[in-house]
CSV table of C-alpha atoms and ligand atoms in Angstrom, one decimal:
chain,number,residue,atom,x,y,z
A,1,MET,CA,121.2,109.9,97.4
A,2,GLN,CA,118.3,110.2,99.9
A,3,ASN,CA,119.4,109.6,103.5
A,4,PHE,CA,116.8,107.3,105.1
A,5,LYS,CA,116.5,107.5,108.8
A,6,THR,CA,115.4,104.7,111.1
A,7,ILE,CA,113.1,104.6,114.0
A,8,ARG,CA,114.6,103.7,117.5
A,9,PHE,CA,113.2,101.6,120.3
A,10,ASP,CA,114.4,102.5,123.7
A,11,TYR,CA,113.6,100.1,126.6
A,12,ASN,CA,115.8,101.5,129.3
A,13,ASN,CA,112.8,102.1,131.6
A,14,MET,CA,111.8,98.4,131.5
A,15,MET,CA,114.9,97.5,133.4
A,16,LEU,CA,115.6,97.1,137.1
A,17,ASP,CA,118.4,99.7,137.0
A,18,TYR,CA,115.8,102.3,136.2
A,19,ILE,CA,112.6,101.3,137.9
A,20,GLY,CA,113.8,99.1,140.7
A,21,GLU,CA,112.2,95.7,141.5
A,22,GLU,CA,109.4,96.3,139.0
A,23,GLY,CA,112.0,96.1,136.3
A,24,ILE,CA,113.9,93.3,134.5
A,25,SER,CA,117.1,92.1,136.2
A,26,SER,CA,120.2,91.2,134.1
A,27,ASN,CA,119.6,87.5,134.8
A,28,GLU,CA,116.0,87.7,133.6
A,29,TYR,CA,117.2,89.7,130.6
A,30,ASP,CA,119.8,87.0,129.7
A,31,LYS,CA,117.0,84.4,129.8
A,32,LEU,CA,114.9,86.6,127.5
A,33,VAL,CA,117.7,86.9,125.1
A,34,SER,CA,117.8,83.2,124.6
A,35,SER,CA,114.0,82.7,124.5
A,36,ALA,CA,113.8,85.5,122.0
A,37,SER,CA,116.2,83.8,119.7
A,38,ALA,CA,114.0,80.6,119.8
A,39,ALA,CA,110.9,82.7,119.2
A,40,HIS,CA,112.5,84.3,116.2
A,41,GLU,CA,113.5,80.9,114.8
A,42,LYS,CA,110.0,79.5,115.3
A,43,PHE,CA,108.4,82.5,113.6
A,44,MET,CA,110.8,82.4,110.6
A,45,GLN,CA,110.0,78.8,110.1
A,46,SER,CA,106.3,79.6,109.9
A,47,CYS,CA,107.0,82.3,107.3
A,48,GLY,CA,105.9,81.5,103.8
A,49,SER,CA,102.9,79.6,104.9
A,50,GLY,CA,99.6,80.2,106.7
A,51,MET,CA,98.8,83.8,107.5
A,52,THR,CA,102.2,85.2,107.2
A,53,GLY,CA,101.8,86.6,103.7
A,54,TRP,CA,102.1,90.1,105.0
A,55,MET,CA,105.8,89.6,105.5
A,56,SER,CA,106.4,89.5,101.7
A,57,LEU,CA,104.2,92.5,100.9
A,58,PRO,CA,107.0,95.0,101.0
A,59,TYR,CA,108.8,93.4,98.0
A,60,ASN,CA,106.3,91.2,96.1
A,61,GLN,CA,103.8,93.6,94.7
A,62,GLU,CA,105.4,95.4,91.8
A,63,ASP,CA,102.5,94.8,89.3
A,64,VAL,CA,99.9,95.6,92.0
A,65,VAL,CA,101.6,98.8,92.9
A,66,SER,CA,101.7,99.9,89.2
A,67,ASP,CA,98.0,99.2,88.9
A,68,ILE,CA,97.2,101.0,92.1
A,69,LEU,CA,99.2,104.1,91.0
A,70,LYS,CA,97.5,104.2,87.6
A,71,THR,CA,94.0,103.8,89.1
A,72,ALA,CA,94.7,106.3,91.9
A,73,LYS,CA,95.8,108.9,89.3
A,74,GLU,CA,92.5,108.5,87.5
A,75,ILE,CA,90.5,108.7,90.7
A,76,ARG,CA,92.3,111.9,91.7
A,77,GLN,CA,91.5,113.5,88.3
A,78,ASP,CA,87.8,112.4,88.3
A,79,PHE,CA,86.5,112.6,91.8
A,80,ASP,CA,86.3,115.0,94.7
A,81,ALA,CA,85.6,112.5,97.5
A,82,PHE,CA,86.9,109.0,98.3
A,83,VAL,CA,84.9,107.0,100.7
A,84,VAL,CA,86.2,103.7,102.3
A,85,LEU,CA,83.5,101.3,103.3
A,86,GLY,CA,85.1,98.8,105.7
A,87,ILE,CA,85.6,97.9,109.3
A,88,GLY,CA,88.3,96.6,111.7
A,89,GLY,CA,91.4,95.7,109.7
A,90,SER,CA,89.8,97.0,106.5
A,91,ALA,CA,89.5,100.5,107.9
A,92,LEU,CA,91.9,101.2,110.7
A,93,GLY,CA,95.1,101.0,108.6
A,94,PRO,CA,93.8,103.4,105.9
A,95,MET,CA,92.7,105.8,108.6
A,96,ALA,CA,96.0,105.6,110.5
A,97,VAL,CA,98.1,106.2,107.4
A,98,PHE,CA,95.9,109.1,106.2
A,99,GLN,CA,96.1,110.8,109.6
A,100,ALA,CA,99.9,110.2,109.7
A,101,LEU,CA,100.8,111.5,106.3
A,102,CYS,CA,98.1,113.9,105.0
A,103,HIS,CA,97.5,117.4,106.2
A,104,LEU,CA,95.8,117.2,109.6
A,105,ARG,CA,92.8,119.2,108.3
A,106,HIS,CA,92.8,117.6,104.9
A,107,ASN,CA,89.1,117.7,104.3
A,108,ASP,CA,88.8,121.3,105.4
A,109,LEU,CA,91.4,122.5,102.9
A,110,GLN,CA,90.5,124.2,99.7
A,111,LYS,CA,90.7,121.9,96.7
A,112,SER,CA,93.7,123.6,95.2
A,113,LYS,CA,95.7,123.0,98.5
A,114,ARG,CA,94.3,119.6,99.1
A,115,LYS,CA,95.5,118.1,95.8
A,116,ALA,CA,93.5,114.9,96.5
A,117,PRO,CA,89.9,114.0,97.1
A,118,LYS,CA,88.3,114.4,100.5
A,119,PHE,CA,88.7,111.3,102.5
A,120,TYR,CA,86.1,109.5,104.6
A,121,VAL,CA,86.2,106.1,106.2
A,122,GLU,CA,82.8,104.7,107.1
A,123,ASP,CA,83.7,102.1,109.7
A,124,ASN,CA,80.4,102.0,111.6
A,125,ILE,CA,76.8,101.4,110.8
A,126,ASP,CA,75.2,104.1,112.9
A,127,PRO,CA,72.3,105.1,110.7
A,128,GLU,CA,72.8,108.8,111.6
A,129,ARG,CA,76.4,108.6,110.5
A,130,MET,CA,75.4,107.0,107.2
A,131,ASN,CA,72.7,109.6,106.5
A,132,SER,CA,75.0,112.4,107.4
A,133,LEU,CA,77.5,111.3,104.7
A,134,PHE,CA,75.1,112.2,102.0
A,135,ASP,CA,75.0,115.7,103.3
A,136,VAL,CA,78.7,116.3,102.7
A,137,ILE,CA,79.4,114.4,99.5
A,138,ASP,CA,78.4,115.1,95.9
A,139,LEU,CA,77.5,111.6,94.6
A,140,LYS,CA,78.5,112.5,91.1
A,141,LYS,CA,82.0,113.3,92.2
A,142,THR,CA,82.4,110.5,94.8
A,143,VAL,CA,84.0,107.1,94.5
A,144,PHE,CA,83.5,104.3,97.1
A,145,ASN,CA,86.2,101.7,97.9
A,146,VAL,CA,84.4,98.7,99.5
A,147,ILE,CA,87.1,96.8,101.5
A,148,THR,CA,86.4,93.4,103.0
A,149,LYS,CA,88.6,90.4,103.0
A,150,SER,CA,85.8,87.9,103.7
A,151,GLY,CA,83.5,89.7,101.3
A,152,SER,CA,80.6,89.0,103.7
A,153,THR,CA,81.0,91.2,106.8
A,154,SER,CA,77.5,92.4,107.6
A,155,GLU,CA,78.5,96.0,108.4
A,156,THR,CA,80.5,96.5,105.2
A,157,MET,CA,78.0,94.7,103.0
A,158,SER,CA,75.0,96.6,104.4
A,159,GLN,CA,76.8,99.9,103.7
A,160,PHE,CA,77.7,98.7,100.2
A,161,LEU,CA,74.0,97.7,99.5
A,162,ILE,CA,72.8,101.1,100.6
A,163,ILE,CA,75.4,102.9,98.4
A,164,ILE,CA,75.0,100.8,95.3
A,165,ASP,CA,71.3,101.2,95.5
A,166,VAL,CA,71.6,105.0,95.7
A,167,LEU,CA,74.2,104.9,92.8
A,168,LYS,CA,72.1,102.8,90.6
A,169,LYS,CA,69.1,105.0,91.2
A,170,ALA,CA,71.1,108.1,90.4
A,171,PHE,CA,73.3,106.8,87.5
A,172,GLY,CA,71.9,103.5,86.2
A,173,SER,CA,74.5,101.4,84.6
A,174,ASP,CA,77.2,104.0,85.2
A,175,ALA,CA,76.9,103.2,89.0
A,176,SER,CA,79.8,100.7,88.7
A,177,SER,CA,82.3,103.4,87.8
A,178,HIS,CA,81.8,104.8,91.4
A,179,ILE,CA,82.7,101.5,93.1
A,180,ILE,CA,86.1,99.9,93.6
A,181,ALA,CA,86.2,96.6,95.4
A,182,THR,CA,89.1,95.3,97.5
A,183,THR,CA,88.5,91.7,98.5
A,184,ASP,CA,89.6,88.1,98.5
A,185,GLU,CA,90.0,86.5,95.0
A,186,LYS,CA,87.9,83.5,95.7
A,187,ASN,CA,85.9,83.8,98.9
A,188,GLY,CA,82.8,85.8,99.8
A,189,ASN,CA,80.1,87.5,97.8
A,190,LEU,CA,81.8,90.8,97.0
A,191,ILE,CA,84.1,89.2,94.4
A,192,LYS,CA,81.1,87.6,92.7
A,193,ILE,CA,79.1,90.9,92.7
A,194,ALA,CA,82.2,92.8,91.5
A,195,LYS,CA,82.6,90.4,88.5
A,196,ASP,CA,78.9,90.6,87.7
A,197,GLU,CA,78.9,94.4,87.9
A,198,GLY,CA,82.3,95.0,86.3
A,199,PHE,CA,83.7,96.9,89.3
A,200,LYS,CA,87.4,97.7,89.3
A,201,THR,CA,88.8,95.2,91.8
A,202,PHE,CA,91.9,94.9,93.9
A,203,ILE,CA,92.8,91.5,95.5
A,204,ILE,CA,93.7,90.9,99.1
A,205,PRO,CA,96.4,88.2,98.7
A,206,ASP,CA,96.2,84.8,100.4
A,207,GLY,CA,97.9,84.7,103.8
A,208,VAL,CA,97.1,88.3,104.6
A,209,GLY,CA,94.4,88.8,107.3
A,210,GLY,CA,92.4,91.9,108.0
A,211,ARG,CA,94.6,93.5,110.7
A,212,PHE,CA,97.8,92.6,108.8
A,213,SER,CA,96.6,94.0,105.5
A,214,GLU,CA,97.6,97.6,105.5
A,215,LEU,CA,100.6,97.0,103.2
A,216,CYS,CA,98.4,95.4,100.5
A,217,PRO,CA,95.8,97.2,98.3
A,218,VAL,CA,93.6,97.6,101.5
A,219,GLY,CA,95.9,100.4,102.6
A,220,LEU,CA,98.0,101.1,99.5
A,221,PHE,CA,95.2,102.1,97.3
A,222,PRO,CA,93.6,104.7,99.6
A,223,ALA,CA,97.1,106.0,100.4
A,224,ALA,CA,97.9,106.4,96.7
A,225,VAL,CA,94.6,108.2,96.0
A,226,LEU,CA,95.7,110.6,98.8
A,227,GLY,CA,99.0,111.2,97.1
A,228,ILE,CA,101.1,109.3,99.6
A,229,ASP,CA,104.3,107.8,98.3
A,230,ILE,CA,103.4,104.1,98.6
A,231,LYS,CA,106.7,102.9,97.3
A,232,LEU,CA,108.5,104.7,100.2
A,233,LEU,CA,105.9,103.3,102.6
A,234,LEU,CA,106.8,99.8,101.3
A,235,LYS,CA,110.5,100.6,101.4
A,236,GLY,CA,110.2,101.6,105.1
A,237,ALA,CA,108.4,98.3,105.8
A,238,ASN,CA,111.0,96.4,104.0
A,239,ASP,CA,113.8,98.1,105.9
A,240,MET,CA,112.2,97.2,109.2
A,241,ARG,CA,111.7,93.6,108.0
A,242,LEU,CA,115.4,93.4,107.2
A,243,ALA,CA,116.4,95.0,110.5
A,244,CYS,CA,114.4,92.3,112.2
A,245,SER,CA,115.8,89.4,110.2
A,246,LYS,CA,118.1,88.1,113.0
A,247,GLY,CA,117.0,86.4,116.3
A,248,GLU,CA,119.1,88.7,118.4
A,249,LEU,CA,117.1,90.7,120.9
A,250,ARG,CA,119.8,93.4,121.2
A,251,THR,CA,119.6,94.3,117.5
A,252,ASN,CA,116.1,93.3,116.5
A,253,PRO,CA,113.7,96.0,117.7
A,254,ALA,CA,110.4,94.2,117.2
A,255,LEU,CA,111.8,91.1,118.9
A,256,ALA,CA,113.0,93.1,121.8
A,257,ALA,CA,109.6,94.9,122.1
A,258,ALA,CA,107.7,91.5,122.0
A,259,ALA,CA,110.0,89.8,124.5
A,260,LEU,CA,109.7,92.7,127.0
A,261,GLN,CA,105.9,92.8,126.7
A,262,TYR,CA,105.8,89.1,127.1
A,263,TYR,CA,107.9,89.4,130.3
A,264,ALA,CA,105.7,92.2,131.5
A,265,MET,CA,102.5,90.1,130.9
A,266,SER,CA,104.1,87.4,133.0
A,267,ARG,CA,104.5,90.0,135.8
A,268,GLY,CA,100.9,91.0,135.7
A,269,LYS,CA,101.1,93.9,133.3
A,270,SER,CA,97.8,93.2,131.7
A,271,ILE,CA,97.5,96.6,130.0
A,272,SER,CA,99.5,98.1,127.1
A,273,VAL,CA,99.1,101.8,126.7
A,274,MET,CA,100.1,103.3,123.4
A,275,MET,CA,100.8,107.0,123.7
A,276,PRO,CA,102.0,108.9,120.7
A,277,TYR,CA,103.1,112.5,121.2
A,278,ALA,CA,101.8,113.7,117.8
A,279,ASP,CA,98.3,114.2,116.4
A,280,SER,CA,99.5,112.7,113.2
A,281,LEU,CA,100.2,109.4,115.0
A,282,LYS,CA,96.9,109.4,117.0
A,283,LEU,CA,95.2,106.8,114.8
A,284,MET,CA,98.4,104.6,114.7
A,285,ALA,CA,97.4,103.9,118.4
A,286,ASP,CA,93.9,102.8,117.2
A,287,TRP,CA,95.4,100.6,114.6
A,288,TYR,CA,97.8,99.1,117.1
A,289,CYS,CA,95.0,98.5,119.6
A,290,GLN,CA,93.2,96.2,117.1
A,291,LEU,CA,96.3,94.5,116.0
A,292,TRP,CA,97.5,93.7,119.6
A,293,GLY,CA,94.1,93.0,121.1
A,294,GLU,CA,92.6,90.8,118.4
A,295,SER,CA,95.8,88.9,117.7
A,296,LEU,CA,96.8,88.1,121.3
A,297,GLY,CA,93.5,87.9,123.2
A,298,LYS,CA,93.0,84.1,123.0
A,299,ALA,CA,91.2,81.5,125.1
A,300,THR,CA,93.4,78.5,124.1
A,301,ASP,CA,97.0,78.0,123.1
A,302,ASN,CA,98.4,75.9,120.3
A,303,LEU,CA,98.1,72.8,122.5
A,304,ALA,CA,94.4,73.5,123.0
A,305,GLN,CA,95.0,74.3,126.6
A,306,THR,CA,92.8,77.0,128.2
A,307,VAL,CA,95.1,80.0,128.7
A,308,ASN,CA,92.9,83.2,128.4
A,309,VAL,CA,95.9,85.3,127.5
A,310,GLY,CA,96.3,88.8,126.0
A,311,GLN,CA,97.1,92.3,127.1
A,312,THR,CA,94.4,95.0,126.9
A,313,PRO,CA,95.6,97.7,124.5
A,314,VAL,CA,94.7,101.3,125.5
A,315,LYS,CA,95.2,104.3,123.3
A,316,ALA,CA,96.2,107.6,124.7
A,317,LEU,CA,97.4,110.9,123.1
A,318,GLY,CA,100.3,113.0,124.4
A,319,VAL,CA,99.9,115.6,125.7
A,320,THR,CA,96.1,115.6,125.7
A,321,ASP,CA,95.8,112.5,127.9
A,322,GLN,CA,98.3,113.7,130.4
A,323,HIS,CA,95.4,115.7,131.7
A,324,SER,CA,93.0,112.7,131.8
A,325,GLN,CA,94.9,109.4,132.2
A,326,VAL,CA,98.4,109.9,133.4
A,327,GLN,CA,97.5,110.3,137.0
A,328,LEU,CA,96.2,106.7,136.9
A,329,TYR,CA,99.3,105.5,135.0
A,330,THR,CA,101.6,107.1,137.6
A,331,GLU,CA,99.9,106.2,140.8
A,332,GLY,CA,97.3,103.5,140.0
A,333,PRO,CA,97.8,99.7,139.9
A,334,PHE,CA,101.1,98.4,138.6
A,335,ASP,CA,99.4,96.7,135.7
A,336,LYS,CA,100.6,98.7,132.7
A,337,VAL,CA,103.4,99.1,130.2
A,338,VAL,CA,103.3,102.6,128.6
A,339,THR,CA,104.8,102.9,125.2
A,340,PHE,CA,105.5,106.5,124.1
A,341,ILE,CA,105.9,107.3,120.4
A,342,GLY,CA,107.9,110.5,120.0
A,343,VAL,CA,109.0,112.5,116.9
A,344,ASP,CA,112.5,114.1,116.6
A,345,LYS,CA,111.5,116.6,114.0
A,346,TYR,CA,107.9,117.6,113.5
A,347,ARG,CA,106.9,118.9,110.0
A,348,CYS,CA,106.8,122.5,111.1
A,349,GLU,CA,107.9,124.6,114.0
A,350,VAL,CA,105.6,127.0,115.9
A,351,GLU,CA,107.2,129.6,118.2
A,352,ILE,CA,105.5,130.8,121.3
A,353,PRO,CA,105.6,134.6,121.2
A,354,LEU,CA,106.4,137.0,124.1
A,355,VAL,CA,103.1,138.8,124.9
A,356,TYR,CA,102.9,139.3,128.6
A,357,ASP,CA,106.4,140.1,129.9
A,358,GLN,CA,105.0,141.1,133.3
A,359,TYR,CA,103.7,137.6,134.2
A,360,PRO,CA,106.8,135.4,134.6
A,361,SER,CA,104.7,132.2,135.1
A,362,VAL,CA,103.4,132.6,131.6
A,363,SER,CA,106.3,134.4,129.9
A,364,PHE,CA,108.8,131.6,130.7
A,365,LEU,CA,107.0,129.8,127.7
A,366,SER,CA,107.8,132.6,125.3
A,367,GLY,CA,110.8,132.2,123.1
A,368,HIS,CA,110.3,128.4,123.2
A,369,THR,CA,108.5,126.5,120.5
A,370,LEU,CA,105.5,124.2,120.7
A,371,ASN,CA,108.0,121.6,119.4
A,372,GLU,CA,110.2,122.1,122.5
A,373,LEU,CA,107.1,122.1,124.8
A,374,ILE,CA,105.6,118.8,123.5
A,375,THR,CA,109.0,117.1,123.6
A,376,ALA,CA,109.7,118.4,127.1
A,377,GLU,CA,106.2,117.1,128.2
A,378,MET,CA,107.0,113.6,126.8
A,379,ILE,CA,110.3,113.5,128.6
A,380,ALA,CA,108.6,114.8,131.8
A,381,THR,CA,105.9,112.1,131.7
A,382,GLU,CA,108.5,109.5,131.0
A,383,PHE,CA,110.4,110.8,134.0
A,384,ALA,CA,107.4,110.8,136.3
A,385,LEU,CA,106.4,107.2,135.3
A,386,THR,CA,110.0,106.0,135.8
A,387,LYS,CA,110.3,107.7,139.1
A,388,ASN,CA,107.1,105.9,140.2
A,389,LYS,CA,108.6,102.6,139.0
A,390,ARG,CA,106.2,102.1,136.1
A,391,MET,CA,107.4,100.1,133.1
A,392,ASN,CA,107.6,102.3,130.0
A,393,ASN,CA,109.4,102.4,126.7
A,394,THR,CA,109.7,104.7,123.8
A,395,ILE,CA,109.6,104.4,120.0
A,396,MET,CA,111.3,107.5,118.4
A,397,LEU,CA,110.5,108.5,114.8
A,398,PRO,CA,113.1,110.8,113.3
A,399,ASP,CA,110.3,112.3,111.4
A,400,VAL,CA,106.8,111.4,110.1
A,401,THR,CA,107.2,110.3,106.5
A,402,PRO,CA,106.0,107.4,104.4
A,403,HIS,CA,109.4,105.7,105.1
A,404,THR,CA,109.1,105.9,108.9
A,405,ILE,CA,105.4,105.1,108.9
A,406,GLY,CA,106.2,102.0,106.8
A,407,GLN,CA,108.8,101.0,109.4
A,408,LEU,CA,106.4,101.6,112.2
A,409,LEU,CA,103.7,99.5,110.6
A,410,MET,CA,106.1,96.6,110.1
A,411,PHE,CA,107.6,97.0,113.6
A,412,PHE,CA,104.1,96.6,115.2
A,413,MET,CA,103.1,93.7,113.0
A,414,LEU,CA,106.4,91.8,113.7
A,415,GLU,CA,106.1,92.6,117.4
A,416,THR,CA,102.6,91.2,117.5
A,417,ALA,CA,103.7,88.1,115.6
A,418,TYR,CA,106.6,87.5,117.9
A,419,ALA,CA,104.4,88.0,120.9
A,420,GLY,CA,102.0,85.4,119.6
A,421,VAL,CA,104.9,82.9,119.4
A,422,PHE,CA,106.0,83.7,123.0
A,423,LEU,CA,102.4,83.1,124.1
A,424,ASN,CA,102.2,80.0,121.9
A,425,ILE,CA,98.8,81.0,120.4
A,426,ASN,CA,97.3,81.4,117.0
A,427,THR,CA,98.0,85.1,116.4
A,428,PHE,CA,96.1,85.3,113.1
A,429,ASP,CA,92.6,84.0,113.9
A,430,GLN,CA,89.7,85.8,115.7
A,431,PRO,CA,87.2,83.2,116.9
A,432,GLY,CA,85.7,85.7,119.4
A,433,VAL,CA,84.9,88.1,116.6
A,434,GLU,CA,83.5,85.3,114.4
A,435,GLU,CA,81.1,84.3,117.2
A,436,GLY,CA,79.7,87.8,117.2
A,437,LYS,CA,79.5,87.9,113.4
A,438,ASN,CA,77.6,84.6,113.3
A,439,ALA,CA,75.2,85.7,116.1
A,440,THR,CA,74.4,88.8,114.0
A,441,TYR,CA,73.7,86.7,110.9
A,442,ALA,CA,71.4,84.5,113.1
A,443,LEU,CA,69.6,87.5,114.6
A,444,LEU,CA,68.9,88.9,111.1
A,445,GLY,CA,67.6,85.6,109.8
A,446,ARG,CA,70.4,84.6,107.4
A,447,ASN,CA,70.0,81.1,105.9
A,448,GLY,CA,72.0,78.4,107.5
A,449,TYR,CA,72.1,80.1,110.9
A,450,ALA,CA,69.0,78.6,112.4
A,451,GLU,CA,70.9,76.6,115.0
A,452,LYS,CA,72.7,79.8,116.2
A,453,ALA,CA,69.4,81.6,116.3
A,454,ASN,CA,68.0,78.9,118.6
A,455,GLU,CA,71.0,79.1,120.8
A,456,ILE,CA,70.5,82.9,121.1
A,457,LYS,CA,66.8,82.4,121.8
A,458,SER,CA,67.4,79.9,124.5
A,459,ARG,CA,69.7,82.2,126.5
A,460,PRO,CA,68.5,83.1,130.0
A,461,SER,CA,65.9,85.9,129.8
A,462,LYS,CA,66.8,89.1,131.6
A,463,ASN,CA,65.8,89.6,135.2
A,464,GLN,CA,63.8,92.8,135.2
A,465,SER,CA,64.8,93.6,138.8
A,466,PHE,CA,68.4,94.1,137.6
A,467,ILE,CA,67.2,96.8,135.1
A,468,VAL,CA,66.9,100.2,136.7
A,469,GLY,CA,65.2,103.2,135.1
A,470,LEU,CA,63.0,106.1,136.0
B,501,PA5,O1,91.6,91.5,111.6
B,501,PA5,C1,90.6,91.0,111.2
B,501,PA5,O2,90.6,89.9,110.5
B,501,PA5,C2,89.3,91.6,111.4
B,501,PA5,O3,89.3,92.7,112.2
B,501,PA5,C3,88.6,92.1,110.1
B,501,PA5,O4,89.5,93.0,109.5
B,501,PA5,C4,87.3,92.7,110.3
B,501,PA5,O5,86.4,91.8,111.0
B,501,PA5,C5,86.6,93.0,108.9
B,501,PA5,O6,86.6,91.8,108.2
B,501,PA5,P1,86.5,91.9,106.6
B,501,PA5,O7,87.7,92.5,106.0
B,501,PA5,O8,86.4,90.4,106.2
B,501,PA5,O9,85.2,92.6,106.3
């Protein structure tokens, strides 16, 4: 039987014993233990309703998974490139899982080694980027997965319009075989268009919002096309869900992480730095940043009081950003919590050879591996931060596999949901983003947005003396 290993959350360096008065005392810790238990209860009571549908995804999608696997197999046989059109929660998860679990130079590999289509995620509407896509794909051999929960996001829908137009011009009625839609069953225009055009469609279930959607077809389908074992991904997520099923901070890792960040926020730590020490996990930090930022950055709480809460998420990459950001983290303001993500066993080992015996300050590296070096650098950075009394904690992955990535995804989603309970806010809405979306509709003259257009028009005009140029 396969031996499944679990990820570990180490928060020693959040505690007073390790970082002095900046850390959490045992009294404060005891208080956190009881407030964590209450937060867990409150969250569990909300499960099964509202936007907590993502909690059931690890175990309630048997038929969906079969359909995904069948469709993915056909795509892998018929196409050389798979392009996701989506943004925010409809793009960051697929990108993070691709980066974590596929070859780090997937698209550059020869087809025989790649064993899956090339993968592109178009999560911006920069016209140059859109144009450049057509220079690297062969339209005949490309399938596009349009992903949008609302079915109406301007960025995704404009990309879709461009692509479908090109496909129709090239292939006529066969254009629809190049599009797969992932969207809400009832809301938005994409579902209507998909039905009219006969696109293969996957449904984003009720109760699953954009940034919590990686474990539904939004993420599972692209992952399956790439050959990732999505059943193991779901198993990992389910194992984490079960590990977090009790309201005991000492045994529930996501609850512990949320409680500690909440405490840190109350002590002025307004920045959360996510710093994986693995290129494969680089985009996990991007995904986390959206999840944490968009979920917790809120103006009002559940009692409609103005609170303006949240913690600014920042992504960093170990060791690369040791040479750009760590100076600030070590000596700058005491306003951050740094979370390292380490890996016990990388997927390969690279030895550093002995080449210049005569230079001891270089040759000391020889005989070691890059694995030892990257691990030592993570420990060294953790040591430096701790010595300088900086709050930090570490998530350790035994290895990077679908099972551990599933765990990590669920860990962060649960941590975010718990943090929202601590802050007493609506974790699952995004009124600030909606405001920008509506303003865009108004600026582009969408029907029904005249009032918003007037509001924009009547904003104070710019003072030219504050604009400086040559
Ligand atoms: O988390 C969210 O809800 C957002 O970030 C959305 O994912 C993003 O705005 C894209 O929305 P949609 O999937 O509706 O196109």
